[in-house]
Coordinates of C-alpha atoms in Angstrom, one line a residue:
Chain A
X1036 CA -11.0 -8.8 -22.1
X1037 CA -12.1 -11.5 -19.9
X1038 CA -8.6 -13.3 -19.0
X1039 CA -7.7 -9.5 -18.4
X1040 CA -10.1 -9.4 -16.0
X1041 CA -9.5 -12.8 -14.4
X1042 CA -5.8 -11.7 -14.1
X1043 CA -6.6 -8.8 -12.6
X1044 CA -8.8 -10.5 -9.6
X1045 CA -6.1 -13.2 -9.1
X1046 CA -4.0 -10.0 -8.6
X1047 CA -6.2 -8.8 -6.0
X1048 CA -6.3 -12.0 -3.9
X1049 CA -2.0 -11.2 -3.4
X1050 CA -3.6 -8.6 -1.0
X1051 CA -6.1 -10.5 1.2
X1052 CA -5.0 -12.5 4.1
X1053 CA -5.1 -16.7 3.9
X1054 CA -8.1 -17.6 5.0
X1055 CA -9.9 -15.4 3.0
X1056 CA -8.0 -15.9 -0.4
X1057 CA -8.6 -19.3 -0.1
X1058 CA -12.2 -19.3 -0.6
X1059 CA -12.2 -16.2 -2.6
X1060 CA -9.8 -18.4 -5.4
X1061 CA -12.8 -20.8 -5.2
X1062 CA -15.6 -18.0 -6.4
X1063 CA -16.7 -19.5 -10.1
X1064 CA -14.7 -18.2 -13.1
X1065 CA -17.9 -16.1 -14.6
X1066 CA -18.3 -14.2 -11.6
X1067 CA -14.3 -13.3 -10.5
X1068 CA -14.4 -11.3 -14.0
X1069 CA -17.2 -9.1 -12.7
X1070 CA -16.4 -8.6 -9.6
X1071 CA -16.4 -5.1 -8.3
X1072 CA -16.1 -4.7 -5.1
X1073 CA -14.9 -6.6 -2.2
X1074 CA -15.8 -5.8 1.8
X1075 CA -14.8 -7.2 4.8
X1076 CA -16.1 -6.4 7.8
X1077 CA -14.7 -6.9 11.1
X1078 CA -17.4 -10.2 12.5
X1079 CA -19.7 -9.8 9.5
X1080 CA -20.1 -12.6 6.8
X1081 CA -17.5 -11.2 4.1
X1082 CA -19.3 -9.2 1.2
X1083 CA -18.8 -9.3 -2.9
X1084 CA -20.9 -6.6 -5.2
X1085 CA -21.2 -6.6 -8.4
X1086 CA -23.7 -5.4 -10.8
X1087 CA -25.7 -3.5 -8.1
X1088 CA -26.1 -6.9 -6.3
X1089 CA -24.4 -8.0 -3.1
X1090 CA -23.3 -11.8 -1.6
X1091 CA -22.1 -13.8 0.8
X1092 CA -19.4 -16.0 0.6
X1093 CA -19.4 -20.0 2.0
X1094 CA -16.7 -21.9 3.0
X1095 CA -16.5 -23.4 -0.5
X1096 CA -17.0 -20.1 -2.9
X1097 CA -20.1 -20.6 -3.6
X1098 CA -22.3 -17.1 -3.8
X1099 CA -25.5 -16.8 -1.6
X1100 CA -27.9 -14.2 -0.3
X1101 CA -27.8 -16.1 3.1
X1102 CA -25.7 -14.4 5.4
X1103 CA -25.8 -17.3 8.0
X1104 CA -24.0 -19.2 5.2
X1105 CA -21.2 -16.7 4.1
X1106 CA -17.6 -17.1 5.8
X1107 CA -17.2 -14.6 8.8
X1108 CA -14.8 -12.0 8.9
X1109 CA -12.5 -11.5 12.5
X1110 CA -10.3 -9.4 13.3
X1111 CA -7.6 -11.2 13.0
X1112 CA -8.4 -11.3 9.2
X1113 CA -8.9 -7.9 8.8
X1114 CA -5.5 -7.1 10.6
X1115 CA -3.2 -9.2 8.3
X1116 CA -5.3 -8.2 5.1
X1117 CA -3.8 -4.6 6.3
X1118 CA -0.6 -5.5 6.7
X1119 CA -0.9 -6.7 3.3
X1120 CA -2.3 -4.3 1.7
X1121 CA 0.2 -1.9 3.3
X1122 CA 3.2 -3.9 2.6
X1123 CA 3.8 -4.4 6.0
X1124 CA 4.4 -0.7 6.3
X1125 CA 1.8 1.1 8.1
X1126 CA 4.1 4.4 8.4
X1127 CA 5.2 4.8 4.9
X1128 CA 0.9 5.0 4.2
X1129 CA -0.1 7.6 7.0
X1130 CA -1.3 10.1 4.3
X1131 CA -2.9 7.9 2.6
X1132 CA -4.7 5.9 5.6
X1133 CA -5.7 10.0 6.7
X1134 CA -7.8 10.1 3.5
X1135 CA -9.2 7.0 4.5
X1136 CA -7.9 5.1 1.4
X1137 CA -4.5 3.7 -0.1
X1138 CA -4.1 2.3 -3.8
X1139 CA -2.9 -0.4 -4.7
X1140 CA -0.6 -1.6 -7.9
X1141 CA -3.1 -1.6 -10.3
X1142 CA -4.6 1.3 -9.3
X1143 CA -7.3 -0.3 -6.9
X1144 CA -8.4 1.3 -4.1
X1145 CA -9.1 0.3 -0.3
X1146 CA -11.3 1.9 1.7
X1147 CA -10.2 2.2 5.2
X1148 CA -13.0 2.4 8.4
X1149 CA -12.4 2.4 11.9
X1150 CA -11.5 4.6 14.9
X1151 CA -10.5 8.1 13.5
X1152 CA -7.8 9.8 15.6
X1153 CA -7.6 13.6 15.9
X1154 CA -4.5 15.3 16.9
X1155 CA -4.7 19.6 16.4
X1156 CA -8.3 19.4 14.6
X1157 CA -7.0 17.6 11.4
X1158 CA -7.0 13.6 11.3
X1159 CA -3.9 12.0 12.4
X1160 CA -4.5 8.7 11.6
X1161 CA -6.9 6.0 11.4
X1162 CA -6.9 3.2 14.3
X1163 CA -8.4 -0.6 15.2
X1164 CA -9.5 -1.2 11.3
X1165 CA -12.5 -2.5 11.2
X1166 CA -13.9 -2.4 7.6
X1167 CA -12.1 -2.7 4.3
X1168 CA -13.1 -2.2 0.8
X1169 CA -11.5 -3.3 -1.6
X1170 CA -12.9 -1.8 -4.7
X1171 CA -11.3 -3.4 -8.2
X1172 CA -10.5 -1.6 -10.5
X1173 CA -11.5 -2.4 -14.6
X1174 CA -9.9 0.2 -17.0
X1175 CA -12.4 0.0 -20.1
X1176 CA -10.7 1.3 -22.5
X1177 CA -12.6 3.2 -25.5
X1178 CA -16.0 3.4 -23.9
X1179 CA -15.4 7.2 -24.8
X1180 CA -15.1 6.5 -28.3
X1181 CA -19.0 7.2 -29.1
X1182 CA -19.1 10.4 -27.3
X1183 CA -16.0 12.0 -28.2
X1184 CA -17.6 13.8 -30.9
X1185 CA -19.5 15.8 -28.7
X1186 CA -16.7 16.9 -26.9
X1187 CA -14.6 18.0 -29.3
X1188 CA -15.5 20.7 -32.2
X1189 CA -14.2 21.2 -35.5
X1190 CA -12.1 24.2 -34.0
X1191 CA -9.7 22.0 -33.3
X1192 CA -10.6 22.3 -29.6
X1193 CA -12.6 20.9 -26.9
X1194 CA -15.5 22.1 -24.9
X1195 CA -15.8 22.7 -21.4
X1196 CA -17.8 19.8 -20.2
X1197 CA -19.3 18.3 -17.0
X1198 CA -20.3 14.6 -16.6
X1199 CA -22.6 14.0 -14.4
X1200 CA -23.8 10.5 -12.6
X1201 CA -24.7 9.0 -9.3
X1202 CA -22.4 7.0 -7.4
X1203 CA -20.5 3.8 -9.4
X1204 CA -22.1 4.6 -12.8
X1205 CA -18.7 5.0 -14.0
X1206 CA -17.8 8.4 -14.1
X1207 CA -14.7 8.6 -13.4
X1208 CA -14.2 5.5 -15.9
X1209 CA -15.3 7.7 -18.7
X1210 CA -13.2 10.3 -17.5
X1211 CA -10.4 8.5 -17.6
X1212 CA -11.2 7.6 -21.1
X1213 CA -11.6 11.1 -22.2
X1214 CA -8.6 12.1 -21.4
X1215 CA -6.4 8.8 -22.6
X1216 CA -8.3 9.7 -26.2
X1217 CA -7.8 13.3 -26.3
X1218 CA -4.3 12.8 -24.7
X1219 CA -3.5 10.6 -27.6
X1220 CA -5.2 12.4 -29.9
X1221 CA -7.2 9.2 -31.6
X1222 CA -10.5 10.3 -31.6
X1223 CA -9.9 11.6 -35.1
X1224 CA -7.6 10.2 -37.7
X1225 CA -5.3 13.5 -38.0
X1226 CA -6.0 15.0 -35.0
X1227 CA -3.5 16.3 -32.3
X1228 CA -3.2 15.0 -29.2
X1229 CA -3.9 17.8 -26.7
X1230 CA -1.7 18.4 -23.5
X1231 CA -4.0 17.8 -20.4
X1232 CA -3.0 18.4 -16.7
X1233 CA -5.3 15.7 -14.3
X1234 CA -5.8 17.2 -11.0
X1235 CA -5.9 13.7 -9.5
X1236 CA -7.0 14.2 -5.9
X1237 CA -8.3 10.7 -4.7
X1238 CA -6.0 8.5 -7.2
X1239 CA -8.9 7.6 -8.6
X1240 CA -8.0 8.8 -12.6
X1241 CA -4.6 7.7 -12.8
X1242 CA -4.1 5.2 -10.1
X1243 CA -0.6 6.2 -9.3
X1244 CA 1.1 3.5 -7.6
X1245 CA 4.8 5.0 -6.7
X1246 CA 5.0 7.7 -9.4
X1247 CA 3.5 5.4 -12.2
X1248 CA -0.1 5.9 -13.5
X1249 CA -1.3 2.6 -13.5
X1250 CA -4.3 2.9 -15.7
X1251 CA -3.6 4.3 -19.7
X1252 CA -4.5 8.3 -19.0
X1253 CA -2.4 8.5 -22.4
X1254 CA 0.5 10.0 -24.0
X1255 CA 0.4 13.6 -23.2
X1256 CA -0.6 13.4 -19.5
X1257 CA 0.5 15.0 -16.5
X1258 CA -0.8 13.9 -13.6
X1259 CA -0.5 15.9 -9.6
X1260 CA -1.7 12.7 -7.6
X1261 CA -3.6 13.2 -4.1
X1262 CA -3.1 17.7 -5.4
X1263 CA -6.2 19.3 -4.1
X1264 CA -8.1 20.9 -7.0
X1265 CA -7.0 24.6 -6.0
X1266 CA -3.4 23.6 -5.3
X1267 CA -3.5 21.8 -8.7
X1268 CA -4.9 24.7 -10.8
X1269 CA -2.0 27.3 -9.6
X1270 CA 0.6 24.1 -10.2
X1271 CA -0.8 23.1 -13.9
X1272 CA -1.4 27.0 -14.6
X1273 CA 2.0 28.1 -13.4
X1274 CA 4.5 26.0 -15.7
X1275 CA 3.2 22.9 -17.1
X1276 CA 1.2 24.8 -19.8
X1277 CA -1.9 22.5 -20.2
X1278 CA -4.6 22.9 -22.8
X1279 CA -7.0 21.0 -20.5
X1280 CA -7.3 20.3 -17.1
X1281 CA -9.4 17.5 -16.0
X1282 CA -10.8 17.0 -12.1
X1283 CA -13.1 14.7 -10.8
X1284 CA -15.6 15.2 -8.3
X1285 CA -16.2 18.7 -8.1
X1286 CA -19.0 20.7 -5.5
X1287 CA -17.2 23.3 -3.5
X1288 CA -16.8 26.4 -3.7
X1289 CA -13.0 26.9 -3.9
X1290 CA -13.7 24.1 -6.8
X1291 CA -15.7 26.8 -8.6
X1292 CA -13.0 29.2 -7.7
X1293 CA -10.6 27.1 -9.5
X1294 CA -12.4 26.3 -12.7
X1295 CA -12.5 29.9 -12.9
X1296 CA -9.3 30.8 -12.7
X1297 CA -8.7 28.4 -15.8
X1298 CA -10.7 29.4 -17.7
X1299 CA -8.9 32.8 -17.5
X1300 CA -5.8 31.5 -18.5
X1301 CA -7.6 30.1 -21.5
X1302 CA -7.6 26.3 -21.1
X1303 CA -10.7 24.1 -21.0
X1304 CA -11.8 22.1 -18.2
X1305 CA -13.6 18.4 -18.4
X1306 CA -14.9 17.4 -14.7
X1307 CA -17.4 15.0 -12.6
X1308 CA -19.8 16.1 -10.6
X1309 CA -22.2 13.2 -8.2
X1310 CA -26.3 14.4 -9.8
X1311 CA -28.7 13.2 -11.7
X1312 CA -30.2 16.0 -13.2
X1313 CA -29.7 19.4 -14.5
X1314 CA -32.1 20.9 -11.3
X1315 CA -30.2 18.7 -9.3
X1316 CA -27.3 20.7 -10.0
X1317 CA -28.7 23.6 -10.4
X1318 CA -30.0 23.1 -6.8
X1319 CA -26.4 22.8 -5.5
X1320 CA -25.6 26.8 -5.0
X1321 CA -21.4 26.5 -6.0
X1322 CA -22.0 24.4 -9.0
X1323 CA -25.2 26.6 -9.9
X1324 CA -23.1 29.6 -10.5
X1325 CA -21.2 28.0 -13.2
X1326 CA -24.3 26.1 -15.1
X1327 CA -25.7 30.0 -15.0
X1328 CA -22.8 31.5 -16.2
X1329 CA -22.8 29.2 -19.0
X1330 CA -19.5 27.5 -18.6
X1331 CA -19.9 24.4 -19.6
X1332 CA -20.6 23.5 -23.1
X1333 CA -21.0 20.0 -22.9
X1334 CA -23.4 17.7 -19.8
X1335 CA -23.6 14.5 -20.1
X1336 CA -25.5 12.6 -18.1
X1337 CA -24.8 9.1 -16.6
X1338 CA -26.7 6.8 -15.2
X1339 CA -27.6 2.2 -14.6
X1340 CA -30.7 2.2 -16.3
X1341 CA -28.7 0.3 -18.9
X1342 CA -26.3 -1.3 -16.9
X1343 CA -23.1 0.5 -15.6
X1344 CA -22.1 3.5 -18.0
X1345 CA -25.3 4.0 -20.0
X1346 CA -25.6 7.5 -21.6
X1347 CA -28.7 9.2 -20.2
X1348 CA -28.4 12.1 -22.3
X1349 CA -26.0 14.9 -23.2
X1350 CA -26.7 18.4 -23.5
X1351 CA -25.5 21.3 -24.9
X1352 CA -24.6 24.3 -22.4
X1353 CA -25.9 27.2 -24.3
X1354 CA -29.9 26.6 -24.5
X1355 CA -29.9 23.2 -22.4
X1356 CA -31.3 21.0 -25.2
X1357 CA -30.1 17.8 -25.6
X1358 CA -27.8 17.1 -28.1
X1359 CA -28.0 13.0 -27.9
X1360 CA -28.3 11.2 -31.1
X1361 CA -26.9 7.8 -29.5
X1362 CA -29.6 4.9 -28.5
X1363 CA -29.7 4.7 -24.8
X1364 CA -27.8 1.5 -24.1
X1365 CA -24.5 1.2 -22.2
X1366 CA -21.3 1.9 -23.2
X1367 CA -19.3 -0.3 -21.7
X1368 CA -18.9 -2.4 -24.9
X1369 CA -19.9 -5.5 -23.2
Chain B
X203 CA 58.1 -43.2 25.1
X204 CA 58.8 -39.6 26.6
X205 CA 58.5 -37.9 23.2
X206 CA 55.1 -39.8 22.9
X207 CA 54.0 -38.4 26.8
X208 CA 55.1 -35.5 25.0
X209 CA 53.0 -35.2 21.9
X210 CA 49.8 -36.7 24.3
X211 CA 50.2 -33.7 26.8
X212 CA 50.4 -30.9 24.9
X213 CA 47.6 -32.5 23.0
X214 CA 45.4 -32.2 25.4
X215 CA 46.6 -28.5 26.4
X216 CA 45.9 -27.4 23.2
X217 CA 42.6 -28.9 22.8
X218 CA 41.4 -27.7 26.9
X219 CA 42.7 -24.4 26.0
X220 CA 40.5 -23.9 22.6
X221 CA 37.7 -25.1 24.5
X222 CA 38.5 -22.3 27.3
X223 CA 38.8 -19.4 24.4
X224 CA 36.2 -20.8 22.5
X225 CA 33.4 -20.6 25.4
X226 CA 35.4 -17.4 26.4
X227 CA 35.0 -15.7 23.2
X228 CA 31.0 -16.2 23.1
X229 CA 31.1 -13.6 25.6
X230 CA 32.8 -10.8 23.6
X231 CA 31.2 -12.0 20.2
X232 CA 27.8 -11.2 22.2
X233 CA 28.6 -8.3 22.8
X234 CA 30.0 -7.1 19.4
X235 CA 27.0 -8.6 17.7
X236 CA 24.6 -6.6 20.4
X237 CA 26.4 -3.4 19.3
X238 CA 26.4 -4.8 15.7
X239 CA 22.1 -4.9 15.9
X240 CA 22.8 -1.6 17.5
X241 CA 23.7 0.2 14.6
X242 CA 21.7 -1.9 12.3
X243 CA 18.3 -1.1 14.2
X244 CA 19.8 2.9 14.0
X245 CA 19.5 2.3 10.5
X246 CA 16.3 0.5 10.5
X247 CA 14.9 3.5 12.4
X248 CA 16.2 6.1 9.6
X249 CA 15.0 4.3 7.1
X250 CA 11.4 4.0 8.7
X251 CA 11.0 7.2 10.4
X252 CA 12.6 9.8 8.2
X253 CA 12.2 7.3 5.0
X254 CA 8.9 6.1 5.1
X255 CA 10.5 3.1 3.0
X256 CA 8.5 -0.2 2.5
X257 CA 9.7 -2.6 5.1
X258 CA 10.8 -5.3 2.7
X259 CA 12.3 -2.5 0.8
X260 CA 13.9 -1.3 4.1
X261 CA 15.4 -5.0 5.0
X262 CA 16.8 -5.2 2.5
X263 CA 18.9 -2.0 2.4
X264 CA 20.4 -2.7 6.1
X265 CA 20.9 -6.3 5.1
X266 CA 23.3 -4.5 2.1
X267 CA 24.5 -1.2 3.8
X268 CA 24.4 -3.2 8.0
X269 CA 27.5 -5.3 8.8
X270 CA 28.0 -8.0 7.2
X271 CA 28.6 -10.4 10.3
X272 CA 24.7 -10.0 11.4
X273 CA 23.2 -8.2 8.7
X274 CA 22.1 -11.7 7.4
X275 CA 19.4 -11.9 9.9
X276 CA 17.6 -8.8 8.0
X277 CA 17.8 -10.7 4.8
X278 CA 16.3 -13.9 6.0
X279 CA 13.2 -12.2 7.5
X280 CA 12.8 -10.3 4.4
X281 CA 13.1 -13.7 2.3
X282 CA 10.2 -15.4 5.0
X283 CA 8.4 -12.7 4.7
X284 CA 8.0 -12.6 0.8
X285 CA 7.6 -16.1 0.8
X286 CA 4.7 -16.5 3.4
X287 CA 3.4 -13.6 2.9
X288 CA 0.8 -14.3 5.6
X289 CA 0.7 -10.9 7.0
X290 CA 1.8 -11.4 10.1
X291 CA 5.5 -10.0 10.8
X292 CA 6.7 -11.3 13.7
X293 CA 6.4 -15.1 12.9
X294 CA 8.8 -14.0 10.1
X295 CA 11.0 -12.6 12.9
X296 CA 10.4 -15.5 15.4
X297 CA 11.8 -17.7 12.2
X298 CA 15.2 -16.5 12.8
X299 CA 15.4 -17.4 16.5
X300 CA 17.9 -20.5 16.2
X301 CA 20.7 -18.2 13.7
X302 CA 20.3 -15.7 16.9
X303 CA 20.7 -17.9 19.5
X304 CA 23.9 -20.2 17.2
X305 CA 25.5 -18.4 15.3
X306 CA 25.2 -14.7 17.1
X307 CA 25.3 -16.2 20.9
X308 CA 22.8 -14.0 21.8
X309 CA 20.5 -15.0 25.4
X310 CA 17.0 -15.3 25.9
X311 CA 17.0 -11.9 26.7
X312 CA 18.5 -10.1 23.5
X313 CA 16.4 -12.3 21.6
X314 CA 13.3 -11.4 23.3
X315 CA 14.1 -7.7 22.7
X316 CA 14.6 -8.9 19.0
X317 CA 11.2 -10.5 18.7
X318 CA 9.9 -7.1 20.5
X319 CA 10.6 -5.7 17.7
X320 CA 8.7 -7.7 15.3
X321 CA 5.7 -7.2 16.8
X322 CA 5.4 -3.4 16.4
X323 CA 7.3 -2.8 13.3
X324 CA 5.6 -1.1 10.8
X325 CA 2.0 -1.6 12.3
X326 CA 1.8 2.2 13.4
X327 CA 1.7 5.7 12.5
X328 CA 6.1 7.0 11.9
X329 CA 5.7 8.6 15.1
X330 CA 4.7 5.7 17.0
X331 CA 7.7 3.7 15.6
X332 CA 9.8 6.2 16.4
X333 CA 9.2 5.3 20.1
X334 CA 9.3 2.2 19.9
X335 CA 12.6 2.0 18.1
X336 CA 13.5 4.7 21.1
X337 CA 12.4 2.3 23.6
X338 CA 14.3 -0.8 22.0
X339 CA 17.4 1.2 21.6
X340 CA 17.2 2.0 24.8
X341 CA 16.8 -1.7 26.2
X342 CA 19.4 -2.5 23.9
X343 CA 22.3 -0.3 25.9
X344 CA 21.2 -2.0 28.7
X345 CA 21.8 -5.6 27.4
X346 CA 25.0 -4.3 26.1
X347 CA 26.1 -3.7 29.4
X348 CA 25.2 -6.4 30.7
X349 CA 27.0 -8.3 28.1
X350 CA 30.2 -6.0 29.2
X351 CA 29.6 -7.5 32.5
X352 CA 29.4 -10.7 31.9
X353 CA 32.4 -10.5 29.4
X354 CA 34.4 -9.2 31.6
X355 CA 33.8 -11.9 34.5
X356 CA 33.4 -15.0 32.3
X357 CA 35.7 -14.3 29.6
X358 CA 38.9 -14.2 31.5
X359 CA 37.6 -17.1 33.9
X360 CA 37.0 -19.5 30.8
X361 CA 40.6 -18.7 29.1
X362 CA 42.2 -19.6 32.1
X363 CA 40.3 -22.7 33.1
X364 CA 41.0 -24.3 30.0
X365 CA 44.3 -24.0 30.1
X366 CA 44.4 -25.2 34.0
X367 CA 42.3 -28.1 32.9
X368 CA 44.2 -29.1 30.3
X369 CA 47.3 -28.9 33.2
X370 CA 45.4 -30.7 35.6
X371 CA 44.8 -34.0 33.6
X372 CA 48.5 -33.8 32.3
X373 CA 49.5 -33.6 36.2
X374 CA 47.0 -36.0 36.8
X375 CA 48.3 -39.2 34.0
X376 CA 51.9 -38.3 34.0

């Protein structure tokens, strides 16, 4: 796990201009692993986050809360990390630079901030860069093991369910591990694997990196990468004969619209939602509708008290009690 | 003695005249290779603007499908590129300034248009490089032109002087 992780990082540094790499190669072994998040920022000391925690960088890759003490950022950096990170080829990313990110092999992900151009109301493209994050991604595989058994029932079917967490809690991560399981079909010995359709809009589940999901979404996957959710339902619905769809990050109403409409075509939806609590959501007026109408089955909750990925609680979507029998501690199998 | 004189003269008419067509022919090789880069930055464009392929991905197509005689030049800044890697695109372009200037007879000026290049490939939006490429092919009839003229004036005028020089010193030691 840890050389994976290691690998990984060294992987990342391919995409970060000289200067930068340089020191970043020097950051001590325990802390590349962890790693989660890397920002620079056009004449700000350059930025690493992990566990919840942020630091500078010195000269010699040491970590420190000083910022006088961490190695600056210029533009000039942030310019040939782009080029990098775009393979030279600014054109061939314009959609993705629109949505303000582009993936990398591996299925990391750059955010992109600077001077937003508009051209006939709708962004056209995203000018003078002038912040990037570079967020790593770490595939855990089978931290959905111990909760698989409250998705599924003995029907030989899944629940509807909603997982719910704040920000970098690793929802998606969990998501992603739902599906790879139920795709495979391993969370019992002799069960099937089921046929699920992911709605993929920010390349965030699969990581697809030029048609090739590059985390394990399983065997029986389909993926629509950078599909909006509605677009995605009427694609999935119309020929590719799902049993369950999966979306992250759903709030708006057209969402709603969508979960609807699969649920009359008779396949079962697993989705992220940002919250923290069930009035939380309830408190949200599209995603209200569909806790009232009693469409999900399944809630579970999400949050760090634990470290990244700890189960808060899960709760059945008929009464609303909770349904957890596991010991509140993470599940990231650290 | 005179088959010697003989042998010594046309010596040096041969060699005075090789030196007239070589320098002569730099002219029209200028030109074919300008009209050569012509057609491979055409392709460069397509590839770019209605491909929206990787640059490295994209040298290395014209350096295959371009002709062969420059097409080289493609491969060679794909090849500094990779091996760099330092983000920056037109020092991989300002590598290849000596093969221009040697082996493609290019001037100052064709190879400044060249390194033009380099600096705005693939740093903008498909639109954006579209005009640019617009611009550059546009600059690049010009040159071509120019390299017509200059072809035309020189290329005769070196032919000829090599063979009268190569006359001359004959005249001059017989």
């Amino acid at each position: 796990m840890g050389r994976k992780d290691l690998v990984t990082y060294n992987n990342i540094l391919k995409y970060i201009c000289m200067d930068l790499s340089r020191v970043l190669e020097d950051v001590p072994t325990q802390y590349k692993k962890i790693i989660e998040e890397i920002r620079l920022r056009n004449g700000s000391p350059m930025n690493i986050y992990f566990n919840n925690k942020d630091y500078f960088i010195t000269e010699g890759g040491a970590l420190t809360n000083e910022y006088r003490k961490g190695i600056l950022v210029d533009k000039e950096h942030i310019d040939e990390t782009f080029q990098l990170i775009s393979n030279y080829s600014i054109y061939a990313f314009e959609e993705e630079i629109k949505n303000g990110f582009i993936t990398l092999k591996g299925g990391h992900r750059v955010g992109i901030g600077g001077k937003v151009l508009y051209s006939n109301g709708e962004i056209e493209s995203i000018r003078n860069i002038s912040s990037l994050n570079i967020r790593i991604a770490r595939e855990k595989i089978g931290v959905s093991n111990k909760i698989i058994r409250y998705v599924t029932n003995n029907q030989n079917t899944i629940y509807n369910t909603l997982i719910i967490s704040p920000p970098q809690c690793g929802k998606t991560t969990i998501l992603r591990d739902l599906i790879r399981n139920l795709s495979n079909g391993t969370y019992d010995s002799n069960g099937r694997g089921f046929k699920i359709g992911v709605i993929d809009e920010r390349s965030e589940i699969s990581g697809m990196y030029n048609g090739i999901p590059q985390h394990n979404i399983g065997l029986r996957t389909d993926v629509l990468d950078n599909c909006n959710k509605q677009d995605g339902t009427m694609i999935f619905l119309r020929a590719m004969s799902p049993d369950i769809i999966a979306m992250d990050e759903i709030g708006s109403i057209s969402d709603v619209k969508s979960i609807h409409e699969i649920l009359k075509a008779g396949v079962k939806v697993i989705a992220t939602v940002h919250g923290d609590t069930m009035e939380d959501l309830l408190s949200k007026r599209s995603l209200g509708l569909l806790i009232e109408d009693r469409i999900f089955k399944r809630y579970i909750f999400l949050n760090n008290s634990r470290g990244v990925g700890t189960i808060a609680d899960i709760v059945e979507g008929d009464g609303f009690t909770s349904i957890k029998e596991l010991e509140e501690v993470s599940i990231w199998g650290l | 003695m005179g088959f010697i004189k003989l042998l010594g003269s046309l010596l040096i008419l041969f060699s005075t005249t090789w030196m007239g067509f070589y320098h002569g022919s730099r002219y029209s090789s200028r030109l074919k290779n300008l009209v050569y880069m012509e057609q491979c930055f055409k392709m460069l464009e397509t590839e770019i603007v209605y491909g929206a392929t990787p640059l490295p991905e994209a040298l290395h197509n014209i350096h295959r499908k371009g002709n062969r005689k420059i097409s080289f030049i493609f491969r060679d800044i794909r090849e500094h590129l990779m091996e760099h890697g330092r983000g920056d695109i037109f020092y991989s372009f300002s590598s290849i300034i000596k093969p221009l200037k040697d082996d493609l007879h290019f001037t100052a000026e064709d190879i400044e248009l060249f390194l033009s290049l380099g600096r705005v490939i693939g740093s903008s939006s498909r639109r954006d490089q579209e005009k640019n490429f617009q611009l550059i092919l546009n600059q690049i009839g010009f040159l071509q032109e120019d390299a017509k003229d200059e072809r035309d004036k020189h290329e005769r005028l070196f032919k000829n002087l090599g063979i009268l020089t190569g006359l001359a010193i004959i005249i001059i030691l017989l």
